[in-house]
mmCIF file with all atom_site columns, C-alpha atoms in Angstrom:
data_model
loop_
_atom_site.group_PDB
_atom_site.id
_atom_site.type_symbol
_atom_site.label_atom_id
_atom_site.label_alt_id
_atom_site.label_comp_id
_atom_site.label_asym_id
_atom_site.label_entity_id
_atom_site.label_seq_id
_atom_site.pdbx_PDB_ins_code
_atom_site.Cartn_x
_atom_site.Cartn_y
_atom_site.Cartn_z
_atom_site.occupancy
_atom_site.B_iso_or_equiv
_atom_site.pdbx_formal_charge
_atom_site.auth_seq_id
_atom_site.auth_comp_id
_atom_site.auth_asym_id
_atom_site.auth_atom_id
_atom_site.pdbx_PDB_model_num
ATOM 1   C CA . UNK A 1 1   ? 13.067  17.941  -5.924  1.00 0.00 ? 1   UNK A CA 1
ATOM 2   C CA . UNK A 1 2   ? 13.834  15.477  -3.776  1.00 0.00 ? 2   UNK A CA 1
ATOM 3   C CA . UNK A 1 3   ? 15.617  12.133  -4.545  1.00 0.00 ? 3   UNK A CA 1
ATOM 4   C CA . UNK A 1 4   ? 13.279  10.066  -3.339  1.00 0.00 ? 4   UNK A CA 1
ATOM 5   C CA . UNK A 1 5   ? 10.670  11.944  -5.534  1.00 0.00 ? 5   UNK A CA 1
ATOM 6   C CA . UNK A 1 6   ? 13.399  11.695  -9.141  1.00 0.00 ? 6   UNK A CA 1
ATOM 7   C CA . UNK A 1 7   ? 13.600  7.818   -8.166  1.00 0.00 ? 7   UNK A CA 1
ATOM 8   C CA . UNK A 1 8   ? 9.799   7.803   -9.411  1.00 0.00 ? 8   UNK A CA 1
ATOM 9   C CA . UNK A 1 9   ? 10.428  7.690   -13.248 1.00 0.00 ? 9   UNK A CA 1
ATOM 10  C CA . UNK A 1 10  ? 11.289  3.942   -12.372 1.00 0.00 ? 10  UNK A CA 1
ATOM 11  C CA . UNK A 1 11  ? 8.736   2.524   -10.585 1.00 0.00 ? 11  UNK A CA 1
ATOM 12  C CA . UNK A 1 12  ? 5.039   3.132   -11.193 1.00 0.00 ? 12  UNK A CA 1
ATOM 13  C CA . UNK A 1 13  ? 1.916   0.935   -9.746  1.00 0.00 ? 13  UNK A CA 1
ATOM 14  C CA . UNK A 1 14  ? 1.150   -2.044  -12.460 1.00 0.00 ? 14  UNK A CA 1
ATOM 15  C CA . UNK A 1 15  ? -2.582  -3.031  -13.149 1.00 0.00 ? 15  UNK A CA 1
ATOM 16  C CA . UNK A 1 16  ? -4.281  -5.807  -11.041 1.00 0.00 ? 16  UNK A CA 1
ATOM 17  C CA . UNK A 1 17  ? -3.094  -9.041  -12.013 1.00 0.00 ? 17  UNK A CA 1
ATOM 18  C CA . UNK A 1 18  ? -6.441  -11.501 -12.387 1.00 0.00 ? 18  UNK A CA 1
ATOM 19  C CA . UNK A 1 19  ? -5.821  -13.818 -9.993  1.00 0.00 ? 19  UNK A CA 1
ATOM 20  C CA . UNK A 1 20  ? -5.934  -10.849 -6.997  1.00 0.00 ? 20  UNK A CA 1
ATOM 21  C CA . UNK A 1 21  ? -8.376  -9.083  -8.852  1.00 0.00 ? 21  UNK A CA 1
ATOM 22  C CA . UNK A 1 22  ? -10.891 -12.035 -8.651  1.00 0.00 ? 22  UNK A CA 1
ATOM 23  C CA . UNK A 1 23  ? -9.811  -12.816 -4.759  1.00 0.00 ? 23  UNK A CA 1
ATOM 24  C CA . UNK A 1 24  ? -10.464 -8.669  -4.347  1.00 0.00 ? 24  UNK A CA 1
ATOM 25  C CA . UNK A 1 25  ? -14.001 -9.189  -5.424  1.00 0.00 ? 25  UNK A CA 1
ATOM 26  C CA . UNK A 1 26  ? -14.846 -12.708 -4.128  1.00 0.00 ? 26  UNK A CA 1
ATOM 27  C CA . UNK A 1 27  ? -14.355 -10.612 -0.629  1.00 0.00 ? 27  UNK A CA 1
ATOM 28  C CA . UNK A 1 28  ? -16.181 -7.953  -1.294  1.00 0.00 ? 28  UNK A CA 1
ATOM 29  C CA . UNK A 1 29  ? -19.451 -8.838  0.424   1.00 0.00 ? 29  UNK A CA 1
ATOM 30  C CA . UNK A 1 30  ? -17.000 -9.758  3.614   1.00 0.00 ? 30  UNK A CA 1
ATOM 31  C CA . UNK A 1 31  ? -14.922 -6.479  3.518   1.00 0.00 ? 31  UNK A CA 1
ATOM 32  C CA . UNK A 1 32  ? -16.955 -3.657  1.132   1.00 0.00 ? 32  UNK A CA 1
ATOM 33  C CA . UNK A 1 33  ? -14.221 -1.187  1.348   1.00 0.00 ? 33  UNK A CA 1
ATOM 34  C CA . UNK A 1 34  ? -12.690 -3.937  -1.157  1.00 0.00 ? 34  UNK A CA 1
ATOM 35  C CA . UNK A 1 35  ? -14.902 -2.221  -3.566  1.00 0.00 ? 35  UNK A CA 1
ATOM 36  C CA . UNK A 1 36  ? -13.787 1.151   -3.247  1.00 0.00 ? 36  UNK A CA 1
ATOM 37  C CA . UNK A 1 37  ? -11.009 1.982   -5.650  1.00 0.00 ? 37  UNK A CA 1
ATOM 38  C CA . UNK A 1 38  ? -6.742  1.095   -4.910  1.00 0.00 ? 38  UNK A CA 1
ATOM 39  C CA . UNK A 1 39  ? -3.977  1.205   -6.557  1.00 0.00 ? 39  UNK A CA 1
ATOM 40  C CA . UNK A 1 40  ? -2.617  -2.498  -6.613  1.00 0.00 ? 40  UNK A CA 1
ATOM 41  C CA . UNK A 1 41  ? 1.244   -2.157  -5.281  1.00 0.00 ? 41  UNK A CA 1
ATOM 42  C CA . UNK A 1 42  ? 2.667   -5.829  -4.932  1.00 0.00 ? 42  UNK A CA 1
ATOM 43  C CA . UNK A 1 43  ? 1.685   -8.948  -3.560  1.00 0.00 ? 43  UNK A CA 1
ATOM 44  C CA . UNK A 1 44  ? 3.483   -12.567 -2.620  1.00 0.00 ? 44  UNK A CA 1
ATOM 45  C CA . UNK A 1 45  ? 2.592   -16.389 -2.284  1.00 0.00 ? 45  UNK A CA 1
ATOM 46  C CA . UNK A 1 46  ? 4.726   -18.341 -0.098  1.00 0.00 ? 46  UNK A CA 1
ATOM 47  C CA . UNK A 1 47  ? 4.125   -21.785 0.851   1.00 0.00 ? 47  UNK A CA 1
ATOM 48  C CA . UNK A 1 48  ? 2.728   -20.558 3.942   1.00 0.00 ? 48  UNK A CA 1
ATOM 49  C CA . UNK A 1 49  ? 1.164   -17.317 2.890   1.00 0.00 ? 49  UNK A CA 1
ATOM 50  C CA . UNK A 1 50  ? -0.505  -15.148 0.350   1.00 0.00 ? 50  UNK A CA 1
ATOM 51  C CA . UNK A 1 51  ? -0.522  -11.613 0.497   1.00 0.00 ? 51  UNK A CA 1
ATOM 52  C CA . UNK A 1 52  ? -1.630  -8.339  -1.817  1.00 0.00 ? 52  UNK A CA 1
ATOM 53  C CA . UNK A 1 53  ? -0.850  -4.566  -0.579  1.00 0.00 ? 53  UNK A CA 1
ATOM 54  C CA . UNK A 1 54  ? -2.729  -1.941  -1.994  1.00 0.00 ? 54  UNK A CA 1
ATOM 55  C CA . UNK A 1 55  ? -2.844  1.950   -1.463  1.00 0.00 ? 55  UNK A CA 1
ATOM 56  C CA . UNK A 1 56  ? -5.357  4.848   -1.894  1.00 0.00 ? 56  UNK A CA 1
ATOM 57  C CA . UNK A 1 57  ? -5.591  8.552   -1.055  1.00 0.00 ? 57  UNK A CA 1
ATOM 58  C CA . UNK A 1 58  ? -2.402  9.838   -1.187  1.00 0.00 ? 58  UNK A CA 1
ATOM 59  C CA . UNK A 1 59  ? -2.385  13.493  0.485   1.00 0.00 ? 59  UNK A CA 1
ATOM 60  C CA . UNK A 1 60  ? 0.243   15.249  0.776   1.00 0.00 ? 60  UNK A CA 1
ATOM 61  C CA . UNK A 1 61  ? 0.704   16.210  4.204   1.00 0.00 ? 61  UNK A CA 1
ATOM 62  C CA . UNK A 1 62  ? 2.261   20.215  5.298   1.00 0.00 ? 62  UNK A CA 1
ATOM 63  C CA . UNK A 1 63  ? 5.477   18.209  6.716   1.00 0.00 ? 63  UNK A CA 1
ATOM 64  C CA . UNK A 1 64  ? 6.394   17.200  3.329   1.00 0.00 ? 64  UNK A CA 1
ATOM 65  C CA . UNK A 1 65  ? 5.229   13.862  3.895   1.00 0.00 ? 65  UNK A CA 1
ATOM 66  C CA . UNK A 1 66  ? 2.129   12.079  2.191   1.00 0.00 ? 66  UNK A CA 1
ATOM 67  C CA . UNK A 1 67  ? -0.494  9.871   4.340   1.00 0.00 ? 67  UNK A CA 1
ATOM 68  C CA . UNK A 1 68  ? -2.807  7.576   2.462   1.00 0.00 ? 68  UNK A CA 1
ATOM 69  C CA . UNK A 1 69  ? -4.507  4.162   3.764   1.00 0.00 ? 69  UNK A CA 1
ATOM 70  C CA . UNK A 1 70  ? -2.619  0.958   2.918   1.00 0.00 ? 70  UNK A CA 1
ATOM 71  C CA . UNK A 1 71  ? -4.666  -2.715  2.563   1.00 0.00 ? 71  UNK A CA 1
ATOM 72  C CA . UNK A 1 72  ? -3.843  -5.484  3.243   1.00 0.00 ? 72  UNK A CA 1
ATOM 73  C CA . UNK A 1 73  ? -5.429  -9.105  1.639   1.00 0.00 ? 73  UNK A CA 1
ATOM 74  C CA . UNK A 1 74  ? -3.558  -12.027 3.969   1.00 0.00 ? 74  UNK A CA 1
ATOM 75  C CA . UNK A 1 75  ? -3.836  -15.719 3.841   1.00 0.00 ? 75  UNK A CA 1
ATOM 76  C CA . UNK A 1 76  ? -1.941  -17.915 6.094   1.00 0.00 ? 76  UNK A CA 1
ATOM 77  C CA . UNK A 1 77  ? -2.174  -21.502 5.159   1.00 0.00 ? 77  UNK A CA 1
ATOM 78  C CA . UNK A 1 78  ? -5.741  -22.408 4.875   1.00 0.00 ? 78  UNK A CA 1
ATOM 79  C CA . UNK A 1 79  ? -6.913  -19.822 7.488   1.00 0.00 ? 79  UNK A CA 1
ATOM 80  C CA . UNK A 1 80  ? -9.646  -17.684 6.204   1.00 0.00 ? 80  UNK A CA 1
ATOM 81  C CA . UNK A 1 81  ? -8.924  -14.347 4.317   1.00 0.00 ? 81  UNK A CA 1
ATOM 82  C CA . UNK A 1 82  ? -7.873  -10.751 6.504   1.00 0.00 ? 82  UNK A CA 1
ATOM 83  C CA . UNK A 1 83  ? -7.936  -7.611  5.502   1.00 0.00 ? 83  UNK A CA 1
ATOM 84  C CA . UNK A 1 84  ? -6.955  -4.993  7.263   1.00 0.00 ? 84  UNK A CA 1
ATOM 85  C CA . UNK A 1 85  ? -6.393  -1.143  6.608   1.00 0.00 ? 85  UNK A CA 1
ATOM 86  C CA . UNK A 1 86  ? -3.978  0.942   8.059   1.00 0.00 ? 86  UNK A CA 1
ATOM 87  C CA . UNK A 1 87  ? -3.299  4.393   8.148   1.00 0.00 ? 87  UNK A CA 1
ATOM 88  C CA . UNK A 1 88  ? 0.787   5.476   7.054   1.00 0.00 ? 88  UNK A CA 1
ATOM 89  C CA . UNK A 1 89  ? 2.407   8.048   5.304   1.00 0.00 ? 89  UNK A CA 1
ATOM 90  C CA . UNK A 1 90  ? 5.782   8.776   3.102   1.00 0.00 ? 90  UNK A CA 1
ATOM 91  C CA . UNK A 1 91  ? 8.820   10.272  5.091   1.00 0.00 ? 91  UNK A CA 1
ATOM 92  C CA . UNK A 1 92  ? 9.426   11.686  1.330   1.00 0.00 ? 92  UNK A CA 1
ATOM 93  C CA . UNK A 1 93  ? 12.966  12.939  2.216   1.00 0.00 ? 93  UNK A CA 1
ATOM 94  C CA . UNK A 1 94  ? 13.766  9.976   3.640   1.00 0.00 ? 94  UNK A CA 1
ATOM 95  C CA . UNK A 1 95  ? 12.718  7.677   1.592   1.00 0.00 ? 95  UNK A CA 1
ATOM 96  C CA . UNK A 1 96  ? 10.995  5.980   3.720   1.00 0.00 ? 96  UNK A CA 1
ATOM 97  C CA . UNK A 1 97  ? 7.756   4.269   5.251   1.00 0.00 ? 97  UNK A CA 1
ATOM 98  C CA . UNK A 1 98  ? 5.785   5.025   8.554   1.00 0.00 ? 98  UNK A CA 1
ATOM 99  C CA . UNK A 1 99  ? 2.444   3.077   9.868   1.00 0.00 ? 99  UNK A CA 1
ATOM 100 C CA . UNK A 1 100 ? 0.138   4.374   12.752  1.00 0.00 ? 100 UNK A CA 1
ATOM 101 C CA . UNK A 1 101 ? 0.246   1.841   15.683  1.00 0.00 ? 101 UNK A CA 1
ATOM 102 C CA . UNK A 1 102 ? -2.452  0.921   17.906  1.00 0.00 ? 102 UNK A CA 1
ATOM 103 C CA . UNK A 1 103 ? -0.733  3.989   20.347  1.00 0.00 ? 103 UNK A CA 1
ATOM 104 C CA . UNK A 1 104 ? -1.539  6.567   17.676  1.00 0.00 ? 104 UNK A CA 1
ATOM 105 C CA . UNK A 1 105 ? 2.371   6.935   17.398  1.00 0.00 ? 105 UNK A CA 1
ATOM 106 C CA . UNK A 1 106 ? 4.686   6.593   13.959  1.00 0.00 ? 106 UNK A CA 1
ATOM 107 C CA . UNK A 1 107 ? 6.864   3.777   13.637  1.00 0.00 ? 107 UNK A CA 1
ATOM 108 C CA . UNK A 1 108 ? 8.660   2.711   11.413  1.00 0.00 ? 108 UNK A CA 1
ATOM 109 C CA . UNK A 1 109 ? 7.657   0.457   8.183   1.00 0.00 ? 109 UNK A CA 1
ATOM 110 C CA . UNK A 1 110 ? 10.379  -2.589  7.231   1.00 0.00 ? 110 UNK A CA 1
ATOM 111 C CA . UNK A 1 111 ? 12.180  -1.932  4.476   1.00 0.00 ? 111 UNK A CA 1
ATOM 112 C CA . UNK A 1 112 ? 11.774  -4.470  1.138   1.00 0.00 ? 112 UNK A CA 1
ATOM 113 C CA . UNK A 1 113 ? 13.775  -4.292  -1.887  1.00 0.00 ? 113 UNK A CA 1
ATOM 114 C CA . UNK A 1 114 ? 11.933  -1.371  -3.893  1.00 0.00 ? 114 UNK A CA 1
ATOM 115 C CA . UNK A 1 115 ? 10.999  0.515   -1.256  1.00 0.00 ? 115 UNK A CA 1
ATOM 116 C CA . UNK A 1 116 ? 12.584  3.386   -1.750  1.00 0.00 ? 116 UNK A CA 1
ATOM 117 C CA . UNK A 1 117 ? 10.791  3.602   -5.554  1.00 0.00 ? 117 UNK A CA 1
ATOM 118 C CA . UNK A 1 118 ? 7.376   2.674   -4.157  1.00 0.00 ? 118 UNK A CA 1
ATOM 119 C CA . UNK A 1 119 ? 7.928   5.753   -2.035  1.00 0.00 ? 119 UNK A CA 1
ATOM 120 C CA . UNK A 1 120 ? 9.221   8.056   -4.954  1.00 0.00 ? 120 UNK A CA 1
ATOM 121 C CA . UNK A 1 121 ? 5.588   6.894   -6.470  1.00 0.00 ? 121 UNK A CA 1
ATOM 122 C CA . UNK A 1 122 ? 3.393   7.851   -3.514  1.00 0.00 ? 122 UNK A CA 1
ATOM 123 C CA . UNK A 1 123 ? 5.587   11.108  -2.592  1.00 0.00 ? 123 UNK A CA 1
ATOM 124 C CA . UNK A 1 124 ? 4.825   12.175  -6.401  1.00 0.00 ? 124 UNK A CA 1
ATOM 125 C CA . UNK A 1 125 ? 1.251   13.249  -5.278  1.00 0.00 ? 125 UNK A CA 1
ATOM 126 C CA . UNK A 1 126 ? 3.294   16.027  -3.635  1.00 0.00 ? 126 UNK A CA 1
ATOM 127 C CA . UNK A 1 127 ? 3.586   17.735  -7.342  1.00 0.00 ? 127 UNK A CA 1
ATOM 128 C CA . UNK A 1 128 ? 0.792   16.148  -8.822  1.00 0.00 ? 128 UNK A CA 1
ATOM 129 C CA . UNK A 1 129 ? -1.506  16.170  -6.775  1.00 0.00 ? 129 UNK A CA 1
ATOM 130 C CA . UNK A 1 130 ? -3.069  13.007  -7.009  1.00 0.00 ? 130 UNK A CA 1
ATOM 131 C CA . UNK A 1 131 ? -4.713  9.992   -5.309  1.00 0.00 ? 131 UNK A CA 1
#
């Protein structure tokens, strides 16, 4: 087992908090994939900015990586609500994060504190076999 995969015991997903639960659905008629169901992973509010990422479909890939769909919910300021998909995967050995660019090419994701566990998490559909 890899350690990225053993770092998973201490990190799991945590239910919607409220407040981005009702922002979720007050989009919904905007952006109906909003509706579909993902796994809430963190979110931030800056003075500047608010922002919720979300995951679904975790498959494990034959690499050894997993792919799924991020989301995105983004505020800046006052500027009206985006949300925006994109395609990634888990570099599980690496403990790391890759998104698909607008080139179709793998680059690398930026790092935050607790990376590496959200990572463990997603790469833990490689023995469980879950979404």
């Amino acid at each position: 087992m890899s350690t990225a995969v053993q770092a998973q015991t201490r990190w799991q997903p945590r239910p919607e908090p409220g407040l981005w639960r009702d922002q979720r659905h007050a989009l919904i008629d905007q952006h109906p994939q909003l509706a579909e169901r993902w796994h809430f992973i963190d979110a931030q509010i800056t003075d500047s900015r608010r922002v919720a990422e979300y995951l679904r479909q975790r498959r494990p890939s034959a690499d050894g990586s997993v792919h799924f769909e991020a989301l995105l919910m983004l505020r800046r300021g006052s500027d009206p609500w985006v949300v925006r998909s994109l395609p990634m995967r888990a570099l599980c050995q690496e403990g790391e994060l890759q998104r698909l660019d607008s080139d179709q090419q793998w680059e690398t994701y930026p790092s935050r504190p607790g990376s590496a566990d959200r990572v463990a998490w997603i790469c833990s559909a490689l023995e469980r076999n879950q979404p």
